[in-house]
Amino acid sequence: MATKNNTLKLKFDSARNLAPAPESKNAATIASRYDLFVNGKFEKPLSRKYFGSINPATEEKLSEIADANAADVDKAVKAARVAYDRTWKKMPAKERGKYIFRIARMIQEKARELSVIETLDGGKPIRESRDFDVPTAANHFFYYAGWADKLPFAFPGKDPEPLGVAGQIIPWNFPLMMAAWKIAPSLATGNTVVLKPAENTSLTALKLAEIIQEADLPPGVVNIITGTGATGAALVNHADINKIAFTGSTDVGKIIQRAIAGTNKKATLELGGKAANIIFDDAPLDQAVEGVINGIFFNQGHVCCAGSRLYVQESVYKQVLRKLKDRLETLIVGDPMDKNTDIGAINSKEQLNTINKYLKIGQQEGAEMYQSSVDIPGKGFFCRPTIFTNVAQSSRISQEEIFGPVLTIQTFRTDDEVIEKANNTPYGLSAGVWTDKGSKIFNLTTKLRAGVVWANTYNQFDPTSPFGGYKESGYGREGGLHGLAPYLNLDKDCSFNRW
Ligand code: NAP
Ligand code: MG
């Protein structure tokens, strides 16, 4: 036993003591102040107010960002309306497609700078920004560029028409990628856009505004206005918005739903999650454990579809728990700019406080907490990867979204039992199933009330694949063919002489 412990310690130490491999900050240019991107130009806010954006790994201020008020929102919506009426809806679809392709290629050309800014501003490991966020953002523009002139083929028998001006509000966990998920399908369908990024992570959206300007997109087609929740509310409540696309918390989603009730505004709401990751006893366990680690600790658990609840079949529980604990010890937590880092900084002090609050709640509820013994930096916002065992199904840590690197673990005996437990939350965004049997996968995927179910993998994204929730995880789909429909009026049937 002593020898085994020594071997493990050596393994952990060697993983943690890798020589630093930092990405260079010099790969990015961040201005000391950013204005609002309205009508193709960067303009000072009418509010005359700015607020700081910090690096959550160091607590240093990176830049100052304009705080748009209702008058700024109005100006941006007017610019989007004029661009819609005079330019964008009249432009031949294949020309629209060319602009979207151009934006996609420019994101690729500036991928390194965008990754560095994403990591500095939001705290996620550079490996993730570089290998996931930025390429996925570019892929969304490429994918939807292809659809721009093929909309009638996407909806046979229909004559698809754009809706008009889309107001789009996004969260801080995938800032550039969320902007791409919102902007690319709007442009492909002929709508114009006013987008508000999250106040903690506006910098890559502003860099995207620079790209859009450089791509010569007609002024007003995309407007990017920064600000707080009040800015988002002003956008939602603006009378000349035709569609709201919101990604964020279920609480704000409910406020938006109330605000637009009784109006003609269409909406898609992509909200919170509390996904179940399910390991059956016939699963390849090492692969499953790696998938679970990726599912919850990836991006510090700041993932709406994070596999935050693990269900393990009783007969392999001990084995899986041992493997998980061992793997937890090898995860590297720290400088997000270091290419070795697995878990970067928590996005904000408020979010770290929320996570810590749940760690206390979990213990008060009687669950057993296990944290990795890894050292975390003294400055910045960091959290050790944490697992809870002895968790009750009704406990708050297994029902509420924590949005941090915290995993609850429960056991099950039968398929029916785990289906019932997995479905027993207010959310329904995603789930994961690990088993050797195709029949089990099909049985579960049809019964799990979740928009996405991954089998023997986790957190796989592709622009061709729709994404969205059941229940309190929201409604509407983004991505794929399904992601076009919420931006179109499909009431009119196709007049055949057109073809
Ligand atoms: P949030 O607090 O709901 O904020 C989301 C966005 O809404 C931010 O831009 C925010 O501005 C803005 N906002 C705040 N109050 C508003 C209001 N009254 N009216 C209009 N806009 C308002 O969510 P978050 O904390 O940034 O993000 C985390 C949440 O997003 C989690 O629940 C996560 O599950 C969810 N999420 C879901 C998906 C999905 O696809 N389903 C994807 C990613 C994240 P400020 O930044 O200024 O507050
Ligand atoms: Mg920041």
Coordinates of C-alpha atoms in Angstrom, one line a residue, residues 30-418:
I30 CA -6.3 45.5 -25.6
A31 CA -7.2 49.2 -25.7
S32 CA -7.4 51.0 -22.4
R33 CA -11.0 52.0 -23.2
Y34 CA -13.8 50.7 -25.5
D35 CA -16.8 52.6 -26.8
L36 CA -20.0 51.2 -28.2
F37 CA -20.1 49.7 -31.7
V38 CA -23.1 51.4 -33.3
N39 CA -23.9 51.9 -37.0
G40 CA -20.5 50.6 -38.0
K41 CA -18.5 53.0 -35.8
F42 CA -17.1 53.0 -32.2
E43 CA -19.0 55.8 -30.5
K44 CA -18.8 57.3 -27.0
P45 CA -21.9 56.2 -24.9
L46 CA -24.6 58.8 -24.4
S47 CA -24.5 57.7 -20.7
R48 CA -20.9 58.9 -20.6
K49 CA -20.2 56.1 -18.2
Y50 CA -17.6 53.3 -18.3
F51 CA -16.8 50.4 -16.0
G52 CA -13.7 48.2 -15.6
S53 CA -13.2 44.7 -16.9
I54 CA -10.7 42.7 -14.9
N55 CA -8.6 39.6 -15.3
P56 CA -10.1 37.2 -12.7
A57 CA -6.8 35.3 -12.4
T58 CA -4.9 38.4 -11.2
E59 CA -7.6 40.9 -10.3
E60 CA -5.9 43.4 -12.5
K61 CA -7.9 45.8 -14.6
L62 CA -7.6 45.1 -18.3
S63 CA -9.7 47.9 -19.8
E64 CA -12.7 50.2 -19.4
I65 CA -15.9 49.5 -21.2
A66 CA -18.8 51.7 -22.1
D67 CA -22.0 51.3 -20.0
A68 CA -24.9 51.7 -22.4
N69 CA -28.1 53.3 -21.1
A70 CA -31.6 53.2 -22.6
A71 CA -30.8 56.1 -24.9
D72 CA -27.7 54.2 -26.2
V73 CA -29.8 51.1 -26.7
D74 CA -32.4 53.1 -28.6
K75 CA -29.7 54.5 -30.9
A76 CA -28.4 51.0 -31.6
V77 CA -31.8 49.6 -32.3
K78 CA -32.6 52.5 -34.7
A79 CA -29.3 51.8 -36.5
A80 CA -30.2 48.1 -36.8
R81 CA -33.7 49.0 -38.1
V82 CA -32.4 51.4 -40.8
A83 CA -29.8 48.8 -41.9
Y84 CA -32.5 46.1 -42.0
D85 CA -35.0 48.2 -44.1
R86 CA -32.5 49.9 -46.4
T87 CA -29.7 47.3 -46.9
W88 CA -29.8 43.9 -45.3
K89 CA -33.2 42.5 -46.2
K90 CA -32.8 43.7 -49.8
M91 CA -29.3 42.2 -50.3
P92 CA -29.2 39.0 -52.4
A93 CA -28.8 36.1 -50.0
K94 CA -25.5 34.9 -51.6
E95 CA -24.0 38.4 -51.0
R96 CA -25.0 38.1 -47.3
G97 CA -23.3 34.7 -47.2
K98 CA -20.0 36.2 -48.5
Y99 CA -19.9 38.6 -45.6
I100 CA -20.5 35.8 -43.1
F101 CA -17.7 33.8 -44.7
R102 CA -15.4 36.8 -44.5
I103 CA -16.1 37.1 -40.8
A104 CA -15.4 33.4 -40.3
R105 CA -12.0 33.6 -42.1
M106 CA -11.0 36.7 -40.1
I107 CA -11.8 35.0 -36.8
Q108 CA -9.4 32.2 -37.9
E109 CA -6.8 34.7 -38.9
K110 CA -7.0 36.4 -35.5
A111 CA -7.5 33.2 -33.6
R112 CA -4.4 33.6 -31.4
E113 CA -5.2 37.1 -30.3
L114 CA -8.9 36.2 -29.6
S115 CA -7.9 33.2 -27.5
V116 CA -5.5 35.3 -25.4
I117 CA -8.1 37.9 -24.8
E118 CA -10.7 35.4 -24.0
T119 CA -8.5 33.8 -21.4
L120 CA -7.2 37.1 -19.9
D121 CA -10.8 38.5 -19.6
G122 CA -12.7 35.4 -18.5
G123 CA -10.2 33.2 -16.7
K124 CA -10.6 30.0 -18.8
P125 CA -7.5 28.0 -19.6
I126 CA -5.7 29.1 -22.8
R127 CA -5.9 25.5 -24.1
E128 CA -9.7 25.8 -24.1
S129 CA -9.9 29.2 -25.6
R130 CA -7.5 28.2 -28.3
D131 CA -8.8 24.7 -29.0
F132 CA -12.5 25.1 -28.4
D133 CA -14.0 28.5 -28.0
V134 CA -12.4 30.3 -30.9
P135 CA -12.5 27.5 -33.5
T136 CA -16.1 26.7 -32.6
A137 CA -17.0 30.4 -33.0
A138 CA -15.4 30.4 -36.5
N139 CA -17.1 27.2 -37.4
H140 CA -20.5 28.7 -36.6
F141 CA -19.9 31.5 -39.0
F142 CA -18.7 29.1 -41.7
Y143 CA -21.7 26.8 -41.2
Y144 CA -24.3 29.6 -41.3
A145 CA -22.6 31.3 -44.2
G146 CA -23.4 28.2 -46.2
W147 CA -27.1 28.4 -45.4
A148 CA -27.6 32.1 -46.3
D149 CA -28.7 31.4 -49.9
K150 CA -30.3 28.0 -49.3
L151 CA -33.0 28.9 -46.9
P152 CA -35.9 27.7 -49.1
F153 CA -34.2 24.2 -49.2
A154 CA -34.0 24.3 -45.4
F155 CA -37.8 24.8 -45.2
P156 CA -39.4 23.1 -48.2
G157 CA -42.8 24.5 -49.3
K158 CA -42.2 27.6 -47.2
D159 CA -41.1 31.1 -48.2
P160 CA -38.9 32.1 -45.3
E161 CA -38.7 35.7 -44.3
P162 CA -36.5 37.4 -41.8
L163 CA -38.1 38.9 -38.6
G164 CA -36.3 42.2 -38.5
V165 CA -34.1 43.4 -35.6
A166 CA -32.8 40.8 -33.2
G167 CA -31.9 41.8 -29.6
Q168 CA -29.3 39.3 -28.3
I169 CA -28.0 38.9 -24.7
I170 CA -25.2 36.5 -23.8
P171 CA -23.5 35.2 -20.6
W172 CA -19.9 35.2 -19.5
N173 CA -18.9 31.6 -19.8
F174 CA -18.3 31.3 -23.6
P175 CA -18.2 35.0 -24.6
L176 CA -17.0 34.8 -28.2
M177 CA -18.7 31.5 -29.0
M178 CA -22.0 32.7 -27.7
A179 CA -21.7 35.9 -29.8
A180 CA -21.1 33.6 -32.8
W181 CA -24.0 31.4 -32.0
K182 CA -26.2 34.4 -31.9
I183 CA -24.9 36.6 -34.7
A184 CA -24.2 34.0 -37.4
P185 CA -27.7 32.6 -37.8
S186 CA -29.2 36.1 -37.6
L187 CA -27.1 37.3 -40.5
A188 CA -27.7 34.2 -42.6
T189 CA -31.5 34.7 -42.2
G190 CA -31.4 38.4 -43.1
N191 CA -31.9 39.9 -39.7
T192 CA -30.0 42.7 -38.2
V193 CA -28.6 42.6 -34.7
V194 CA -28.0 44.5 -31.4
L195 CA -25.9 42.3 -29.1
K196 CA -25.1 42.8 -25.5
P197 CA -22.3 40.7 -24.0
A198 CA -21.9 40.0 -20.3
E199 CA -20.4 42.8 -18.3
N200 CA -17.5 40.7 -17.0
T201 CA -16.5 39.4 -20.5
S202 CA -17.1 42.0 -23.2
L203 CA -13.6 42.2 -24.7
T204 CA -13.8 39.4 -27.4
A205 CA -17.2 40.7 -28.5
L206 CA -15.6 44.1 -29.0
K207 CA -12.8 42.5 -30.9
L208 CA -15.5 40.8 -33.0
A209 CA -16.9 44.3 -33.6
E210 CA -13.5 45.3 -34.9
I211 CA -13.5 42.3 -37.2
I212 CA -17.0 43.1 -38.4
Q213 CA -15.9 46.7 -39.2
E214 CA -12.8 45.4 -41.0
A215 CA -15.0 43.0 -43.0
D216 CA -17.0 46.0 -44.3
L217 CA -20.3 44.7 -43.1
P218 CA -22.8 47.4 -44.0
P219 CA -23.1 49.9 -41.0
G220 CA -25.9 49.0 -38.5
V221 CA -26.2 45.4 -39.5
V222 CA -24.4 44.3 -36.3
N223 CA -24.3 46.6 -33.3
I224 CA -22.5 45.6 -30.1
I225 CA -23.4 47.5 -27.0
T226 CA -21.8 46.8 -23.6
G227 CA -23.3 47.3 -20.2
T228 CA -25.0 45.7 -17.2
G229 CA -28.2 43.9 -16.6
A230 CA -30.1 47.2 -17.0
T231 CA -28.7 47.5 -20.6
G232 CA -30.0 44.0 -21.3
A233 CA -33.4 44.9 -19.8
A234 CA -33.6 48.1 -21.9
L235 CA -32.9 46.0 -25.0
V236 CA -35.6 43.4 -24.1
N237 CA -38.1 46.2 -23.5
H238 CA -37.4 48.2 -26.6
A239 CA -40.5 48.5 -28.7
D240 CA -38.8 48.0 -32.1
I241 CA -37.2 44.6 -31.4
N242 CA -38.7 41.7 -33.2
K243 CA -36.8 38.9 -31.6
I244 CA -35.0 38.2 -28.3
A245 CA -32.3 35.6 -28.2
F246 CA -31.1 35.1 -24.6
T247 CA -28.5 32.8 -23.1
G248 CA -28.1 33.1 -19.3
S249 CA -29.6 32.1 -16.0
T250 CA -33.1 30.7 -15.6
D251 CA -34.0 33.6 -13.2
V252 CA -33.2 36.3 -15.9
G253 CA -34.9 34.1 -18.5
K254 CA -38.1 34.2 -16.5
I255 CA -37.9 38.1 -16.2
I256 CA -37.5 38.3 -19.9
Q257 CA -40.4 36.0 -20.5
R258 CA -42.6 38.1 -18.3
A259 CA -41.3 41.3 -20.0
I260 CA -42.2 40.1 -23.5
A261 CA -45.6 38.5 -22.7
G262 CA -48.3 40.2 -24.7
T263 CA -45.9 41.6 -27.3
N264 CA -45.2 40.3 -30.8
K265 CA -41.5 39.6 -29.9
K266 CA -40.4 36.1 -30.6
A267 CA -37.8 34.6 -28.2
T268 CA -35.4 31.8 -27.7
L269 CA -34.2 31.2 -24.2
E270 CA -31.1 29.1 -23.5
L271 CA -31.0 28.8 -19.7
G272 CA -29.4 26.9 -16.9
G273 CA -28.7 23.1 -16.4
K274 CA -28.0 20.4 -14.0
A275 CA -27.0 17.5 -16.2
A276 CA -26.7 13.9 -15.1
N277 CA -23.8 11.8 -16.3
I278 CA -24.6 8.1 -15.9
I279 CA -22.0 5.3 -15.7
F280 CA -23.3 1.7 -16.1
D281 CA -21.2 -1.2 -14.8
D282 CA -20.4 -2.4 -18.3
A283 CA -18.9 1.0 -19.3
P284 CA -15.2 1.3 -20.1
L285 CA -14.5 2.9 -16.7
D286 CA -11.2 4.8 -17.4
Q287 CA -12.8 6.4 -20.5
A288 CA -16.0 7.2 -18.5
V289 CA -14.0 8.8 -15.6
E290 CA -12.1 10.9 -18.1
G291 CA -15.4 12.0 -19.6
V292 CA -16.8 12.9 -16.2
I293 CA -13.8 15.0 -15.4
N294 CA -14.1 16.7 -18.8
G295 CA -17.8 17.1 -18.2
I296 CA -17.7 19.0 -15.0
F297 CA -14.2 20.5 -14.5
F298 CA -13.8 21.7 -18.1
N299 CA -14.1 25.5 -18.0
Q300 CA -14.2 25.5 -14.2
G301 CA -17.7 24.0 -14.4
H302 CA -18.9 27.3 -15.9
V303 CA -20.9 25.3 -18.5
C304 CA -24.6 25.3 -18.7
C305 CA -24.5 21.6 -19.9
A306 CA -21.8 20.6 -17.3
G307 CA -22.3 17.0 -16.1
S308 CA -22.6 18.2 -12.5
R309 CA -24.5 15.1 -11.2
L310 CA -22.8 11.8 -11.5
Y311 CA -24.8 8.5 -11.2
V312 CA -22.8 5.4 -10.9
Q313 CA -24.2 1.8 -10.9
E314 CA -23.7 0.4 -7.5
S315 CA -21.4 -2.5 -8.4
V316 CA -18.7 -0.3 -9.8
Y317 CA -19.2 2.7 -7.4
K318 CA -16.0 2.1 -5.3
Q319 CA -13.9 1.6 -8.4
V320 CA -15.2 4.7 -10.1
L321 CA -14.8 6.8 -6.9
R322 CA -11.2 5.7 -6.5
K323 CA -10.3 6.5 -10.1
L324 CA -12.1 9.9 -9.9
K325 CA -10.2 10.9 -6.7
D326 CA -6.9 9.8 -8.2
R327 CA -7.6 11.8 -11.4
L328 CA -8.7 14.8 -9.4
E329 CA -5.2 14.9 -7.8
T330 CA -3.5 15.2 -11.2
L331 CA -5.6 18.2 -12.4
I332 CA -3.6 21.4 -12.6
V333 CA -5.4 24.5 -11.2
G334 CA -3.9 27.9 -11.7
D335 CA -2.6 30.4 -14.3
P336 CA -5.1 30.2 -17.2
M337 CA -2.4 31.5 -19.6
D338 CA -0.2 28.4 -18.9
K339 CA -0.8 25.7 -21.5
N340 CA -0.6 23.0 -18.8
T341 CA -3.5 24.4 -16.8
D342 CA -6.6 22.2 -16.7
I343 CA -8.7 24.5 -14.4
G344 CA -8.4 28.2 -14.7
A345 CA -9.9 31.1 -12.7
I346 CA -13.5 31.4 -11.6
N347 CA -15.0 34.2 -13.6
S348 CA -15.7 36.6 -10.8
K349 CA -15.5 37.1 -7.1
E350 CA -19.4 36.9 -7.0
Q351 CA -19.3 33.5 -8.7
L352 CA -16.6 32.2 -6.4
N353 CA -18.7 33.3 -3.4
T354 CA -21.7 31.5 -4.9
I355 CA -19.6 28.3 -5.3
N356 CA -18.2 28.6 -1.8
K357 CA -21.8 29.1 -0.5
Y358 CA -22.8 25.8 -2.1
L359 CA -19.7 24.0 -0.7
K360 CA -21.0 25.0 2.8
I361 CA -24.6 24.0 2.0
G362 CA -23.5 20.6 0.8
Q363 CA -21.7 19.9 4.0
Q364 CA -24.6 21.2 6.1
E365 CA -26.9 18.9 4.2
G366 CA -24.8 16.0 5.3
A367 CA -22.9 15.2 2.1
E368 CA -19.2 14.3 2.3
M369 CA -16.9 16.7 0.6
Y370 CA -13.6 15.7 -1.1
Q371 CA -11.3 18.3 -2.6
S372 CA -8.1 17.9 -4.6
S373 CA -5.1 18.8 -2.5
V374 CA -3.7 20.9 -5.3
D375 CA -2.3 24.3 -4.3
I376 CA -4.2 27.3 -5.7
P377 CA -2.8 30.8 -6.3
G378 CA -3.2 33.3 -3.5
K379 CA -4.4 36.0 -5.8
G380 CA -7.3 35.8 -8.2
F381 CA -10.4 33.7 -7.9
F382 CA -9.8 30.0 -7.8
C383 CA -11.6 26.9 -6.5
R384 CA -10.2 23.4 -6.0
P385 CA -12.1 20.7 -8.0
T386 CA -14.6 19.2 -5.5
I387 CA -16.7 16.1 -5.3
F388 CA -19.6 15.3 -2.9
T389 CA -20.6 11.8 -2.0
N390 CA -23.4 10.6 0.3
V391 CA -25.7 13.1 -1.5
A392 CA -29.5 13.0 -1.2
Q393 CA -31.5 13.4 -4.3
S394 CA -33.6 16.2 -2.8
S395 CA -30.5 18.1 -1.6
R396 CA -29.8 21.6 -2.9
I397 CA -26.4 20.6 -4.2
S398 CA -28.0 18.0 -6.4
Q399 CA -31.0 20.2 -7.5
E400 CA -29.6 23.7 -8.0
E401 CA -27.1 24.9 -10.6
I402 CA -23.8 25.7 -8.9
F403 CA -21.9 26.7 -12.0
G404 CA -18.5 25.7 -10.6
P405 CA -16.1 22.7 -10.5
V406 CA -18.3 20.8 -8.1
L407 CA -19.6 17.2 -8.8
T408 CA -22.2 15.3 -6.8
I409 CA -22.1 11.5 -6.9
Q410 CA -25.0 9.1 -6.3
T411 CA -25.5 5.4 -7.0
F412 CA -28.2 3.4 -8.7
R413 CA -29.2 -0.2 -9.4
T414 CA -31.6 -0.3 -12.3
D415 CA -32.2 1.6 -15.6
D416 CA -35.6 2.8 -14.4
E417 CA -34.2 4.1 -11.2
V418 CA -31.5 6.2 -12.8

